[in-house]
Coordinates of N, CA and C in Angstrom, one line a residue:
Chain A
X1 N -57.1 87.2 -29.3 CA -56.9 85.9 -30.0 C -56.5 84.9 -29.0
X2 N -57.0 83.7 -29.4 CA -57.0 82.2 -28.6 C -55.1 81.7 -29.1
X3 N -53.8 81.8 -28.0 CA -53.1 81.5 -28.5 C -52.7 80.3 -28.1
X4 N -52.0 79.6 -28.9 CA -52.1 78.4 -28.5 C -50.9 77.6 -28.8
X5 N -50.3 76.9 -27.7 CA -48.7 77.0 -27.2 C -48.8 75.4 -27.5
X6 N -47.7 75.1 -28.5 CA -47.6 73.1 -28.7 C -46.4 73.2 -27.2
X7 N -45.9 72.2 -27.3 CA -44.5 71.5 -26.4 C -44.7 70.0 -26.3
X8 N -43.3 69.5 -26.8 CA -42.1 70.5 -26.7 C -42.6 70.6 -28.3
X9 N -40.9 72.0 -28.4 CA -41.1 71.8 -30.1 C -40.5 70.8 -30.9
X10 N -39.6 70.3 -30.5 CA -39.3 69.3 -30.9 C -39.2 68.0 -29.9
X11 N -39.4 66.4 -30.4 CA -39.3 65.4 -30.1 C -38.6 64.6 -30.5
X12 N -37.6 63.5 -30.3 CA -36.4 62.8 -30.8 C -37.3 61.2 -29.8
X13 N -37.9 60.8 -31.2 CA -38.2 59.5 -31.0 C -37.9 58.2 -31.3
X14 N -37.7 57.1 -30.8 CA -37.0 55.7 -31.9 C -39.0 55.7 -32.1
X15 N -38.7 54.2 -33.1 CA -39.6 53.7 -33.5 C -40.7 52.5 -32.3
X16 N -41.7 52.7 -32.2 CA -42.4 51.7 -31.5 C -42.4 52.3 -30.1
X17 N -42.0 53.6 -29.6 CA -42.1 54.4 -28.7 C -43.9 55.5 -28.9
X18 N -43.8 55.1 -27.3 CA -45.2 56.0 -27.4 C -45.0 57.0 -27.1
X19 N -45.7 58.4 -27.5 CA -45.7 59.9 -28.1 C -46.8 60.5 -27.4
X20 N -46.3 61.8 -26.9 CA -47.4 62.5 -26.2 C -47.0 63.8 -26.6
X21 N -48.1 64.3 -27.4 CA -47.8 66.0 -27.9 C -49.0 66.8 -26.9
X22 N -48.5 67.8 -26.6 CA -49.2 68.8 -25.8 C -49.3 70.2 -26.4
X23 N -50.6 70.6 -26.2 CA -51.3 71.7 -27.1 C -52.3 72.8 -25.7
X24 N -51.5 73.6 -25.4 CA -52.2 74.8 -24.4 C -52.9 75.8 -25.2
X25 N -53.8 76.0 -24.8 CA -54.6 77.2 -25.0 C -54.6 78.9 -24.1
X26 N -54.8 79.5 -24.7 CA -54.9 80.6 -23.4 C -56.1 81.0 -23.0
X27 N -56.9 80.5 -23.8 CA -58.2 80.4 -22.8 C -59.2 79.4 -22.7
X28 N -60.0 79.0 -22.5 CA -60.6 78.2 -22.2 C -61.5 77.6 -22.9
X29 N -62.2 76.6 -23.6 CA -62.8 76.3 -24.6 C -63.2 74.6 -24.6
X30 N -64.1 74.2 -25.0 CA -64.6 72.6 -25.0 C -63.9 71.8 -26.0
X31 N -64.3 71.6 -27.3 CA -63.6 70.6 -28.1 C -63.5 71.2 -29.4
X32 N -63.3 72.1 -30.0 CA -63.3 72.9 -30.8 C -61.4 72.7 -31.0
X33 N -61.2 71.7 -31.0 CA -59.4 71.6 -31.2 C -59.0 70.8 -32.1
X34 N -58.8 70.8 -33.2 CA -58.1 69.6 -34.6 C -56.2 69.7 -34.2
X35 N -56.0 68.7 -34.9 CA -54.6 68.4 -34.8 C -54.4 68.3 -36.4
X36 N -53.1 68.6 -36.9 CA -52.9 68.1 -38.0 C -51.4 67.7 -38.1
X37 N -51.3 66.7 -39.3 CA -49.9 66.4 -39.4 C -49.4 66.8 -40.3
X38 N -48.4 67.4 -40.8 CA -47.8 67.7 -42.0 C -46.1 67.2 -42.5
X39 N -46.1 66.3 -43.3 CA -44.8 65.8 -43.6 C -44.1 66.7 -44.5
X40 N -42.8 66.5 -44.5 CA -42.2 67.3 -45.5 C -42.2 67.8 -46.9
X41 N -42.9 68.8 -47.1 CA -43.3 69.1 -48.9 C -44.3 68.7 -49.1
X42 N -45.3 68.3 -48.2 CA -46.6 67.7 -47.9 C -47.6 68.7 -47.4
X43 N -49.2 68.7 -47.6 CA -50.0 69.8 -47.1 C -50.2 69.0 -45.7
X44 N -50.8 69.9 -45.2 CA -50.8 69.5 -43.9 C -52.7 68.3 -44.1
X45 N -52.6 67.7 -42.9 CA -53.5 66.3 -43.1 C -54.3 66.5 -41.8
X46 N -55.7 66.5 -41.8 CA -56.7 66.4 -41.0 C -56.7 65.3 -40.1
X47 N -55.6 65.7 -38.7 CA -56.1 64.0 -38.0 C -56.4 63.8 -37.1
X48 N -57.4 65.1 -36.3 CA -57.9 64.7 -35.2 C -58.9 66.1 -35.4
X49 N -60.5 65.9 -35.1 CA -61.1 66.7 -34.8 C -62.4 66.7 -33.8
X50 N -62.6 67.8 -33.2 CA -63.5 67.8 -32.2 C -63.0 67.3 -30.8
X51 N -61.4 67.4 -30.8 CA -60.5 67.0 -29.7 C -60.1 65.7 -30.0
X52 N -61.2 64.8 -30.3 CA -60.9 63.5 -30.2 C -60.9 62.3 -31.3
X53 N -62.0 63.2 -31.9 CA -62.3 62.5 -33.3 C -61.3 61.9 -34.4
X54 N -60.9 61.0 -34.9 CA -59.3 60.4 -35.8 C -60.1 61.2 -37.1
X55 N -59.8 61.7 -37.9 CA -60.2 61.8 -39.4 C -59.9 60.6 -39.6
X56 N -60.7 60.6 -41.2 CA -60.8 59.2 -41.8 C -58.8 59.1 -42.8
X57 N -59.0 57.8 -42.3 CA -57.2 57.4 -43.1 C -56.1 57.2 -42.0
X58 N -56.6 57.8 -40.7 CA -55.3 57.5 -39.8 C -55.9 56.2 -38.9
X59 N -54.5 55.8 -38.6 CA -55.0 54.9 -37.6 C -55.8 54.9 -36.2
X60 N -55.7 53.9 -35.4 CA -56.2 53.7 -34.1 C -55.0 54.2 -33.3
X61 N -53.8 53.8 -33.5 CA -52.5 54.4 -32.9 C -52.6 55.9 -32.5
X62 N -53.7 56.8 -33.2 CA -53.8 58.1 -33.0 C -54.6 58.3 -31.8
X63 N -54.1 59.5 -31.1 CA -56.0 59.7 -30.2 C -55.5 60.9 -29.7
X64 N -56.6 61.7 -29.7 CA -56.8 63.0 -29.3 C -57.5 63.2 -27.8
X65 N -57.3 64.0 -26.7 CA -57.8 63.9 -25.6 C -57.6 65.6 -25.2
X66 N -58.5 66.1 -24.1 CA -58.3 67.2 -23.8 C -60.2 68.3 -23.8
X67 N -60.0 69.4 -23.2 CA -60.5 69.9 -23.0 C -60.4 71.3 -22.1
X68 N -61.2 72.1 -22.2 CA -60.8 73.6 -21.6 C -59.4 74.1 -21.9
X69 N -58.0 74.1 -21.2 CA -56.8 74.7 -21.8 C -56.1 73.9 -22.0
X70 N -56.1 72.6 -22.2 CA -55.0 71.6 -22.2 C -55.7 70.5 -23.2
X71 N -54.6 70.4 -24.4 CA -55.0 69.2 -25.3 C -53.6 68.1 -25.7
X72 N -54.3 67.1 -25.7 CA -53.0 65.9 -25.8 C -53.6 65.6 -27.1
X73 N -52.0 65.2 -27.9 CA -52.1 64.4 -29.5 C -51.4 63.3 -28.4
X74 N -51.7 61.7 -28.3 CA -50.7 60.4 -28.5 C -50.5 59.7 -29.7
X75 N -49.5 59.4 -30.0 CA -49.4 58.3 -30.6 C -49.1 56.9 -30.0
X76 N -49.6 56.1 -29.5 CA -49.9 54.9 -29.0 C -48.1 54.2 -29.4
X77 N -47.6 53.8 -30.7 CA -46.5 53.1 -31.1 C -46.3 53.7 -32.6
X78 N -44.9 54.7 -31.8 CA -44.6 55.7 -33.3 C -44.0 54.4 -34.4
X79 N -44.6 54.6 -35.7 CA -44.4 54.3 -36.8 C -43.6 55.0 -37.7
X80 N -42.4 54.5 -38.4 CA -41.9 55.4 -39.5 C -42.3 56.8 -39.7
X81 N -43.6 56.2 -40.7 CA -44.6 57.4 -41.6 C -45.2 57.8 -40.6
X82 N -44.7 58.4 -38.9 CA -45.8 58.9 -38.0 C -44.2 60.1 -38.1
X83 N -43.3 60.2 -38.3 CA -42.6 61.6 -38.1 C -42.8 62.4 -39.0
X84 N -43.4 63.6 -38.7 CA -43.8 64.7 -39.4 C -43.7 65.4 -38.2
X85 N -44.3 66.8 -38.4 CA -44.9 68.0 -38.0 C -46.5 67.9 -37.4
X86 N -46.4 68.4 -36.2 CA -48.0 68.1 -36.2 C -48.5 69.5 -35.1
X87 N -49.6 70.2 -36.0 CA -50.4 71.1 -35.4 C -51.5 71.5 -34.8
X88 N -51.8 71.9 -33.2 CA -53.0 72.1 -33.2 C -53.6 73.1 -33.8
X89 N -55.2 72.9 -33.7 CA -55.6 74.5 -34.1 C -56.9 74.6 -33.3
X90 N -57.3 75.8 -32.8 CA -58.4 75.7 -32.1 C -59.5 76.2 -33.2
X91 N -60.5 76.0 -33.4 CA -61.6 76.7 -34.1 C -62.8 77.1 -33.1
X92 N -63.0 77.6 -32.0 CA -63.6 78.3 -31.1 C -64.0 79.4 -31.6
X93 N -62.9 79.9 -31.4 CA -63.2 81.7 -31.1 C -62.2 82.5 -32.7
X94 N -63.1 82.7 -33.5 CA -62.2 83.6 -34.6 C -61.4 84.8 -33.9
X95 N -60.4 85.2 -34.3 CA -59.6 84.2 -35.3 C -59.1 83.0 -35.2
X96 N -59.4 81.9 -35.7 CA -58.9 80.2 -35.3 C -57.6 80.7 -35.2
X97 N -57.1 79.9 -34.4 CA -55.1 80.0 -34.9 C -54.4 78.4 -34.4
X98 N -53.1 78.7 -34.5 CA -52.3 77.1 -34.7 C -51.0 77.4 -33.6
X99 N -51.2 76.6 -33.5 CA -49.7 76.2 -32.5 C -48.8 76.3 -33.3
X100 N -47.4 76.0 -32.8 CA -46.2 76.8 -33.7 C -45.9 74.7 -34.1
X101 N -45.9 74.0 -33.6 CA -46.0 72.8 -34.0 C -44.9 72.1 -33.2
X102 N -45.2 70.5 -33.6 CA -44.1 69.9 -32.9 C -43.7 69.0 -33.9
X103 N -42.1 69.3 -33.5 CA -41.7 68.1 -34.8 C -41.3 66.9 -33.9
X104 N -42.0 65.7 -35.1 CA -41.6 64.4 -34.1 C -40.4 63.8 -34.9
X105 N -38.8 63.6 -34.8 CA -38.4 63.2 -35.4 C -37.8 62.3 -34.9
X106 N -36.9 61.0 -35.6 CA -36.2 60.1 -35.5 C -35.1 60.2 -34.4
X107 N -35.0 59.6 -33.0 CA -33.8 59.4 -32.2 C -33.1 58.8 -33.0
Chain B
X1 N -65.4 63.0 -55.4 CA -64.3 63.6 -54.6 C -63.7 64.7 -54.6
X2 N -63.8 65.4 -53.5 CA -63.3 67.1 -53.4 C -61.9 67.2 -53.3
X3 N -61.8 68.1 -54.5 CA -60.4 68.7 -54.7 C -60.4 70.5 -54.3
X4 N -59.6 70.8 -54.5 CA -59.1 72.8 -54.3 C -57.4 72.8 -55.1
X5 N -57.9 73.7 -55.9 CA -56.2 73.7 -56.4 C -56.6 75.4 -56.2
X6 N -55.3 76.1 -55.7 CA -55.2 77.6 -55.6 C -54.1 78.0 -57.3
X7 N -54.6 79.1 -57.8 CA -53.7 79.6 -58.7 C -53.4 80.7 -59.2
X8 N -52.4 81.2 -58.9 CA -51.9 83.1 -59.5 C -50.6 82.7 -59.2
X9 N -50.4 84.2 -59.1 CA -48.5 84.6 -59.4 C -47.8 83.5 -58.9
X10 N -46.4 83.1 -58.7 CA -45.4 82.5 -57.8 C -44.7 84.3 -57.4
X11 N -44.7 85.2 -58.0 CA -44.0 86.6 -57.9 C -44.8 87.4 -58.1
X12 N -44.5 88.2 -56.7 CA -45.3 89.4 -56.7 C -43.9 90.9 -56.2
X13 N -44.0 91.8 -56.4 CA -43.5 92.6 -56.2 C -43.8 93.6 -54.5
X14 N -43.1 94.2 -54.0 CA -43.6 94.8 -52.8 C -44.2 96.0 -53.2
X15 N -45.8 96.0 -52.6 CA -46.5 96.6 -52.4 C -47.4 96.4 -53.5
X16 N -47.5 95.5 -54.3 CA -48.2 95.3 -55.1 C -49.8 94.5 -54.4
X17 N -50.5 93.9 -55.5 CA -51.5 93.1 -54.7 C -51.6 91.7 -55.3
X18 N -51.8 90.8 -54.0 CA -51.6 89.5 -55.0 C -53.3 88.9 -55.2
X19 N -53.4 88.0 -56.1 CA -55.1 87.8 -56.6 C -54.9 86.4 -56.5
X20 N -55.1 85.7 -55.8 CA -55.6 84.0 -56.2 C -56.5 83.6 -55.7
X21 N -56.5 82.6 -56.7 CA -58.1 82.0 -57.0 C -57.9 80.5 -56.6
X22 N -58.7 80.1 -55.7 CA -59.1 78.5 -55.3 C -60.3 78.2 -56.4
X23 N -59.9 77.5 -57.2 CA -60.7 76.3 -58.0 C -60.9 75.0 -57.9
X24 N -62.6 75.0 -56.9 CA -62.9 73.5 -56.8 C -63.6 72.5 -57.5
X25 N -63.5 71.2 -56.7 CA -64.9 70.4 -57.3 C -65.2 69.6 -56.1
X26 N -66.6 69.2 -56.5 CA -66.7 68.0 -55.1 C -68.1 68.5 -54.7
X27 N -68.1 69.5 -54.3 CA -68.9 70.2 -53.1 C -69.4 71.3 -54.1
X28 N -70.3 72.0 -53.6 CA -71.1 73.6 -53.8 C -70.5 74.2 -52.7
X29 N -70.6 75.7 -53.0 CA -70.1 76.6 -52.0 C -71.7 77.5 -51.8
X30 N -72.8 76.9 -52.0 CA -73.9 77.4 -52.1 C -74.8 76.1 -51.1
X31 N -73.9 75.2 -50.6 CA -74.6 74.3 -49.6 C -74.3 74.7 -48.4
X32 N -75.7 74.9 -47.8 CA -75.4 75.1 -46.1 C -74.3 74.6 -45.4
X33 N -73.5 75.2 -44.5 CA -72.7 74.7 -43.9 C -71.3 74.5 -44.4
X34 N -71.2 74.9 -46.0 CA -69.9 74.6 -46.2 C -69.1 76.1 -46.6
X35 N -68.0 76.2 -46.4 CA -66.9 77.3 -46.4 C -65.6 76.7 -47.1
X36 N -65.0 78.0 -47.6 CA -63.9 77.7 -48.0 C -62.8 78.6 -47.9
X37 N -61.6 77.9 -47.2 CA -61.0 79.1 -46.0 C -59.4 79.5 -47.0
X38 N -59.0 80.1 -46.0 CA -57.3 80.3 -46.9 C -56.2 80.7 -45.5
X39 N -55.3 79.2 -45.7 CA -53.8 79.4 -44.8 C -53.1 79.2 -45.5
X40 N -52.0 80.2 -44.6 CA -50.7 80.7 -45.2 C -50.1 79.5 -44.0
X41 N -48.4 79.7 -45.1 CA -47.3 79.2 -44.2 C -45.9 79.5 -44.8
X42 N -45.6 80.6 -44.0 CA -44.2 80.9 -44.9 C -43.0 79.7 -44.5
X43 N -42.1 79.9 -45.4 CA -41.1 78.7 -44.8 C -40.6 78.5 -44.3
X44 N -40.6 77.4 -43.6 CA -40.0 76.9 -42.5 C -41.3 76.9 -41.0
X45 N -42.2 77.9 -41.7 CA -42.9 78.3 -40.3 C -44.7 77.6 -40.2
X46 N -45.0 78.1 -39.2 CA -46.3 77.6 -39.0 C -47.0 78.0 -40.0
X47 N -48.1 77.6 -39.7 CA -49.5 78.0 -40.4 C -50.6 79.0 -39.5
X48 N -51.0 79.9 -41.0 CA -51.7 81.1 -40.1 C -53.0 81.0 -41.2
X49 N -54.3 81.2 -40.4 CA -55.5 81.5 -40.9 C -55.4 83.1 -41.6
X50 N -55.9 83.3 -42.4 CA -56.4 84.6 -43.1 C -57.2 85.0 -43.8
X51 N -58.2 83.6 -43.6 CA -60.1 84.0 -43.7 C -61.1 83.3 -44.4
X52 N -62.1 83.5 -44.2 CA -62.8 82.3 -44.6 C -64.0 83.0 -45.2
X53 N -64.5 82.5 -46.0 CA -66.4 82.5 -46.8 C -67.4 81.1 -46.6
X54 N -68.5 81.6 -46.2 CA -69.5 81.0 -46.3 C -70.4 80.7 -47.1
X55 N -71.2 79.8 -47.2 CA -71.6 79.4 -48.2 C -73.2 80.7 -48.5
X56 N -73.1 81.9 -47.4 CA -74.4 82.4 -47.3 C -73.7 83.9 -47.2
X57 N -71.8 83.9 -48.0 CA -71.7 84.9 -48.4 C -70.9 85.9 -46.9
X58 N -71.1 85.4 -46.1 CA -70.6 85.9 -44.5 C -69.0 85.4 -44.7
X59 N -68.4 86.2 -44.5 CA -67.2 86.4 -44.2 C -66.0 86.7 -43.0
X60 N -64.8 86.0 -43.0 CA -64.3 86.0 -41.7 C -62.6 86.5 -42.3
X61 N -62.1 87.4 -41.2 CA -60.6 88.2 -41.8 C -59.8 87.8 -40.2
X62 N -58.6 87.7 -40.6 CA -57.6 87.5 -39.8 C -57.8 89.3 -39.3
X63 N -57.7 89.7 -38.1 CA -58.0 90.8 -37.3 C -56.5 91.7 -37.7
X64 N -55.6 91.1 -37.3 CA -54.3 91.9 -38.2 C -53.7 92.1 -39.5
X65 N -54.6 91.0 -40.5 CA -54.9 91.4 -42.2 C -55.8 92.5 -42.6
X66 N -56.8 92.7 -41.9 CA -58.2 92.5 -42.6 C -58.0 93.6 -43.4
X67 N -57.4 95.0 -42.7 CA -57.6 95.6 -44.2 C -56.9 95.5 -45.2
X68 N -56.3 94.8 -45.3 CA -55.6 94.1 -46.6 C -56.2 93.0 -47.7
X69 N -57.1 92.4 -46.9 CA -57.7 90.8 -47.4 C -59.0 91.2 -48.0
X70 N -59.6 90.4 -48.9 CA -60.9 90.3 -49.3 C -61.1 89.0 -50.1
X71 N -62.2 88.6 -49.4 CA -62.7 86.8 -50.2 C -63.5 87.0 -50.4
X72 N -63.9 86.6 -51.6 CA -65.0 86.2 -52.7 C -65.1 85.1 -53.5
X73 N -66.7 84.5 -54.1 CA -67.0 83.5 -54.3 C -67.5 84.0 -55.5
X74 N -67.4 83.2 -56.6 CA -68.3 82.7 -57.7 C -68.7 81.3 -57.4
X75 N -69.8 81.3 -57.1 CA -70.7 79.9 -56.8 C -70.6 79.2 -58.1
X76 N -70.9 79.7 -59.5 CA -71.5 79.2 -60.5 C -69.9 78.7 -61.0
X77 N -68.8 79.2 -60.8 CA -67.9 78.7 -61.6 C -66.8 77.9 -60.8
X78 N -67.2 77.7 -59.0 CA -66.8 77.1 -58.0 C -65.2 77.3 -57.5
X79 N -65.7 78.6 -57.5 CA -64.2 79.4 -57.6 C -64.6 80.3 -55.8
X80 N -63.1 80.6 -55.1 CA -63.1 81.8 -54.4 C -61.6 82.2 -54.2
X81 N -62.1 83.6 -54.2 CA -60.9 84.8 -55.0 C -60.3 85.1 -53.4
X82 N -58.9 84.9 -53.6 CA -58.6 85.6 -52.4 C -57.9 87.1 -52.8
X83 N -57.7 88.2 -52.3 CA -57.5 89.5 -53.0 C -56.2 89.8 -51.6
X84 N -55.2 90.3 -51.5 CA -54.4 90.6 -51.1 C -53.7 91.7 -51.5
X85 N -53.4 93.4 -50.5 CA -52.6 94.7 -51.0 C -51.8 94.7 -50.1
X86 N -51.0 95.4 -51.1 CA -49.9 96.1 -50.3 C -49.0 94.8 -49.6
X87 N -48.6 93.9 -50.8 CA -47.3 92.9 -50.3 C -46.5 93.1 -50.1
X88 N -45.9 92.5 -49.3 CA -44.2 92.9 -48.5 C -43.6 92.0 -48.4
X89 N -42.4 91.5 -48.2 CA -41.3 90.3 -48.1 C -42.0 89.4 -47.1
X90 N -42.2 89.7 -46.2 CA -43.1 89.2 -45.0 C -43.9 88.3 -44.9
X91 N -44.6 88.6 -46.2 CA -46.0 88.0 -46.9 C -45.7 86.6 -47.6
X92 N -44.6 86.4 -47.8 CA -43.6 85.3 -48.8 C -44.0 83.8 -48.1
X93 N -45.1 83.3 -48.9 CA -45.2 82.3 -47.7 C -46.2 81.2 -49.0
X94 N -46.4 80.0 -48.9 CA -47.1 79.1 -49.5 C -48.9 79.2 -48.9
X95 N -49.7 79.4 -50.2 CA -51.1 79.8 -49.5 C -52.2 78.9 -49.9
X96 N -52.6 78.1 -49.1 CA -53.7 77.4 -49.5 C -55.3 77.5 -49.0
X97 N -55.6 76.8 -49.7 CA -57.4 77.1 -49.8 C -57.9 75.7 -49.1
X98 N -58.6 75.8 -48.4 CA -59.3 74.5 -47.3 C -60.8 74.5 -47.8
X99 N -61.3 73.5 -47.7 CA -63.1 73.0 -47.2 C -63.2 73.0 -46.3
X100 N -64.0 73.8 -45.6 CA -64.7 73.4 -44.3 C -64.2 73.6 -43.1
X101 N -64.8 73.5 -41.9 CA -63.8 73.9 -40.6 C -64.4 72.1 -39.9
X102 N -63.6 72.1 -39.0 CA -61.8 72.3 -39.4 C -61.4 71.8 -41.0
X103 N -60.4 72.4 -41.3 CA -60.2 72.1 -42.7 C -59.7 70.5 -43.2
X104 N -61.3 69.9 -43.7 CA -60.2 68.3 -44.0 C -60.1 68.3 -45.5
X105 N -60.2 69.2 -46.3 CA -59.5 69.1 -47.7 C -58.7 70.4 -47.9
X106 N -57.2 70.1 -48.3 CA -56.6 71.0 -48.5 C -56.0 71.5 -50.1
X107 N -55.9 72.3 -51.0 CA -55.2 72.6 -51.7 C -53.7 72.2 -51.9
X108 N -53.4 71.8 -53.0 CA -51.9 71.6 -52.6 C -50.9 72.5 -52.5
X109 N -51.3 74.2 -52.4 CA -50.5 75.1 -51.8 C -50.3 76.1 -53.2
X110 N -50.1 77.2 -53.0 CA -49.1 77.9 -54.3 C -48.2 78.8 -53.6
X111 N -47.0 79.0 -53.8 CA -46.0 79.6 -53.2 C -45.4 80.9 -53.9
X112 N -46.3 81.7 -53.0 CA -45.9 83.2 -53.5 C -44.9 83.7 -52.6
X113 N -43.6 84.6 -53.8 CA -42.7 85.3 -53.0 C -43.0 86.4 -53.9
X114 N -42.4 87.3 -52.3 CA -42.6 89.1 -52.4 C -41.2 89.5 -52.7
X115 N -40.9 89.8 -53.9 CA -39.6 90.5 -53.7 C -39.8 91.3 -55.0
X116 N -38.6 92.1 -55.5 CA -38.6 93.2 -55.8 C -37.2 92.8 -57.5

């Protein structure tokens, strides 16, 4: 199995600070990597796929970057409703699997 | 607009088996290219894949479930059955049903506990 390491796990952000989530792989792979956010008591939300791709509904503030064992989530200028949970997941090699997550919360 | 709502027990007992059923709309599960998967997330914790069907009946099992797991589709009534044995406290976790890889429609979850 493709395992796949977020950091940190947690983040202590103010508002209007820019955000860098990091997502390792243990092996090597092209773009086959989604991110998702999940707020509290909330399903988790499609917001980046194909590494880079924004799903429809999130902003530009989002962007996904990365390739072979290293993937970056940014958030350009965290927003309130941008602290949640957010996971990668690789879909490469079944079994897909997810990072244990990163929570971005409020400094 | 595509929906997935998952539904059976909230209680299952250990060692029993649990049976839920994703009931969609939106989409066919009989069009090329589309699948409909099932993750877990017990609480507090991440999310784990534990398998997926295709729309051509091909099937995909988490390697440390599988002999536990079985998915199945009714095309005609736009259903797929997730089948789960031999539950354990372990197993206690919120399970949802996705569209598609990567999954951009999610179920809003049903939250099965194993206990006794």
């Amino acid at each position: 199995d493709i395992v796949m390491t977020q950091s940190p796990a947690t983040l202590s952000v103010s508002p209007g600070e820019r955000v860098t989530l990091s997502c390792r792989a243990s092996q090597t792979f092209s773009s086959n990597l989604a991110w998702y956010q999940q707020k509290p008591g909330q399903t988790p939300r499609l917001l980046i796929y194909g590494a880079s791709t924004r799903a429809t509904g999130f902003p530009a503030r989002f962007s996904g970057s990365g390739s072979g064992t290293e993937f970056t989530l940014t958030i350009s200028s965290l927003q309130s409703e941008d602290f949640a949970v957010y996971y990668c997941q690789q879909y490469n090699n079944w079994p897909w699997t997810f990072g244990q997550g990163t929570k971005v919360e409020i400094k | 607009q595509i929906t997935l709502k998952e539904s059976g027990p909230t209680l299952v007992r250990p060692t029993q088996t649990l049976t839920l059923t994703c009931t969609f709309s939106g989409f066919s599960l009989s069009t090329s290219g589309v699948s409909v998967g099932w993750i877990r997330q017990p609480p507090g914790k991440a999310l784990e894949w534990l398998g997926l069907i295709y729309w051509d009946d091909d099937k995909r099992y988490s390697p440390s479930l599988k002999s536990r797991l079985t998915i199945t589709k009714d095309t005609s009534k736009n259903q797929v059955v997730l089948t789960m044995t031999n539950m354990d406290p372990v197993d206690t976790a919120t399970y949802f049903c996705t569209h598609r890889i990567p999954p951009d429609y999610w179920g809003q979850g049903s939250l099965v506990t194993v206990s006794s």
